[in-house]
Amino acid sequence: MFIFARKGVKFYQKVNINTEIKNSARPEFARIPLAALGDDEMYLKVGPNELISKYQLIAQSNKKGLYVYSPFDGEFISTELLRIPGIGKVPCGVVKTSESPQIERPFKEQLPEYDFDSLIEMVRKSAVIDEVDGVRLFKKLEDLKNREVQAVIAYGVDDQPFTAASTAVLLNFANEVAAGLNLVAHALGCEQKYLCIKKNYRNAKLFTDNLQGIQIVNVKGKYPSTPAVKGFCERVNGVMIGVQALRAIYQAAAYGLPQVSVVVTVWGEGIAEPGNIEVPFGTPIKTLLEQCQAFGTIERVIAGGIMTGKTAALDSPLYVSQTALTPLVKTREYKTVSCIGCGRCGSVCPVGLNPYYIMGAVKQEDFARVSQLGAASCIGCGCCSYICPSCQPVTEIMKYCRKKAYDYKKEIAYNA
Amino acid sequence: MRKPNAAPFIHCEDTVNTLYSDILVSLLPLVIISIVQNGLRVLFISTLSMLAGWLAQCAGNFVKGRGFSAGLQPAITGLILALLCPVTVPWWLPALGSVFSVVIIDVVMNEFYENLFSPPVIGWLFMLSIAPGKMDTYPMVGFFNSFPIFKSEFSFATSQSIAQSLQLKIKPQFDMVQILTGRVPGGMGTTCIIVMAAVMVFLFYRRAVAWQVTMSMIFAAAVIAVIFNRTGSGALYSILCEISASSYMFAAIFIAGNVTLSPKTSIGRVIYGVVIAVIVMSLRYKGITEYAVIFSHIVANWISVLCDQVALLILTGKAKSLKGHAGRENYGRLLS
Ligand code: SF4
Ligand code: SF4
């Protein structure tokens, strides 16, 4: 079975990264993000200079029941406000880390059974976050209460250049992902189970053989694949969950472990030894770059993929939605000229927008037209900027248009 | 120069310069084949016309305080205009046409209303208006002709073009091989269908022209040529005659296919191409030849946005307002 991402852009990059997953080097200090949701607030469960152990609860929110666990053994020092790429300024717990023993955990065939409510509770307590969109998974599952779901879809596609984390997770932990997927499907009462992978990966055969009862969906075509997968999700009336989150569900069910790490691809121009690394939350980016033998003067580090990510400071802590870290030794400069009206931005847009006309409308401050032309549905994939021969910052402008379209819709709703 | 400070942090290889250089490169085989057929006069006229267009744009930019420089676009306009002329036109005519079109469209009009007319169309119209007799008098075609390089006026044996024959309801005197290889009277670089087809494929691959426009123009003209066959010969012959007459195929690739002026949606582009084809063919059946292609382009340029509106209506079922052209703009300003 396959689905085809018809619109978007094609990268001509060979996937030649080693898909083994290494453990991250231990940083001396880690800064663990204590991110709350909306008007919720986090409360510390540990005090300054208190010794803490790996998987210990260190903070909890007062309203929505969010939990944060320590990924390290060590000493809790204090809290600091830090900028995390893609999230903004977040209080972080500073931990002086110490060596943790490595524990081998064999694969468990038999897992406890969960119904819908107990699954949500388990996922919430285990602090599982979906790496695809950075959303707490229990929120996503709670939203399904008002919907009849018939399928669970594991999303294991690496479609941006310099990303291979999902494939690495599948190649190394296919059984765990499959167990997580089966567990969720059982709790939701779904018969249909799918695993979306990107075609072309030379090792695809290795993990596709392991997944009993799960249908493999080859995602062919262009970047981005998410709109095509979401379309498929709607057709089969399903819910899409990232493979790393499914693996975290397995670990929570099998061993009662919360999610405290994420597999990250560290790859890019300035990296001598690219690889996939299992990184505990809060590890500074610098530690990973050193581990992968970054060389030269790194001008920028992009966290979260080169098409959609954000620039990150070297001492920023890593968090769950940043499954790729791409250092750039020399950022290319683009000569921006006036828009020539070639329409390429519209021809690649995966959601069928026409940035040329939308930008024309926003230039005239005609926000009704911006909204009417569908700017609110921009997914910020970056294809329009990537393809623009005039090197206009089209995606940035479209994000601005999206905000304006939302504001306009809100205003109309308010006035009505 | 801009270093992206937001995603994406990579960019494809294509830029405005590569786009225009693709077009320029794809015009070169047409120049070469024309040199083989007509001698070095082609090279002289083409170079002069390119240079004139480019210098006119440089001067325009200089007057506007943007420095004495220009991109490749005016040079392309100059070359297109040269290739549209018979080799026997006075050598100064394409150069004058390209200066006129660049000054009127690129330098003056674009300051007030951008992307309204295609510069080559206006230059072509200008040349036909000031020297009609020179623009539609064609020499006999052969290989290795050697017309005087620098002379403006000279005598030569004339021949009737395909368009002129069809207008007089006479079967053109050329066979299919002659039409395909461009050994027929016409613009000096606009007759060889085989070479044009090859460069067309290259330009489609490089996405330097709007393939939907070019293909729908050719396809629609072919359908009309089959239904209303004016040649008294087979359907294929009729198709070849109609798409080669009055530089139709050349215009479909290099003028109508221009991404800047054509609609921005695929369906809009198909509609646009069909509209041009229908206007050209209708005018031809009414007895208008050279002006048909020009007039149809002028009309199509006006309705480019309308084509997109129709396309969006078809796609979404809702009428969407696309007020005029968005215009050429450095949109980065919106963010500052
Ligand atoms: S791709 Fe760039 S140059 Fe082309 S229409 Fe869009 S913004 Fe303008
Ligand atoms: S307009 Fe939005 S969704 Fe469309 S290509 Fe640009 S960033 Fe992607």
Tab-separated table of C-alpha atoms and ligand atoms in Angstrom, chain A residues 337-346 348 354-357 359 384-385 387-394 397, chain B residues 16 259 264 327-329 331, ligand 1:
chain	number	residue	atom	x	y	z
A	337	VAL	CA	15.315	40.355	-5.913
A	338	SER	CA	11.780	41.551	-6.575
A	339	CYS	CA	9.144	38.879	-7.015
A	340	ILE	CA	8.945	38.057	-10.716
A	341	GLY	CA	5.473	36.566	-10.416
A	342	CYS	CA	6.512	33.131	-11.634
A	343	GLY	CA	3.882	31.346	-9.522
A	344	ARG	CA	6.246	28.570	-8.443
A	345	CYS	CA	5.357	29.179	-4.800
A	346	GLY	CA	1.765	28.225	-5.590
A	348	VAL	CA	4.587	23.555	-4.865
A	354	ASN	CA	-1.241	30.640	-3.831
A	355	PRO	CA	1.266	32.756	-1.885
A	356	TYR	CA	1.662	35.173	-4.816
A	357	TYR	CA	-1.918	36.401	-4.537
A	359	MET	CA	1.116	38.295	-0.478
A	384	CYS	CA	7.485	28.184	-1.139
A	385	SER	CA	10.645	29.863	0.149
A	387	ILE	CA	11.569	27.124	-4.522
A	388	CYS	CA	11.237	30.911	-4.966
A	389	PRO	CA	13.729	32.000	-7.645
A	390	SER	CA	13.643	35.559	-6.306
A	391	CYS	CA	14.715	34.217	-2.891
A	392	GLN	CA	11.851	36.006	-1.188
A	393	PRO	CA	11.163	34.951	2.423
A	394	VAL	CA	7.775	33.617	1.287
A	397	ILE	CA	5.440	36.197	5.033
B	16	VAL	CA	16.009	34.437	-11.310
B	259	VAL	CA	5.991	32.667	-16.285
B	264	LYS	CA	-0.307	31.471	-11.455
B	327	GLY	CA	2.826	43.174	-8.572
B	328	ARG	CA	6.533	42.723	-8.443
B	329	GLU	CA	7.667	43.572	-5.004
B	331	TYR	CA	7.990	41.292	-0.015
C	1	SF4	S1	7.939	31.909	-6.262
C	1	SF4	FE1	8.836	33.842	-5.582
C	1	SF4	S2	9.106	35.025	-7.478
C	1	SF4	FE2	7.692	33.346	-7.948
C	1	SF4	S3	5.636	34.259	-7.605
C	1	SF4	FE3	6.217	33.232	-5.704
C	1	SF4	S4	7.162	34.888	-4.497
C	1	SF4	FE4	7.121	35.622	-6.615
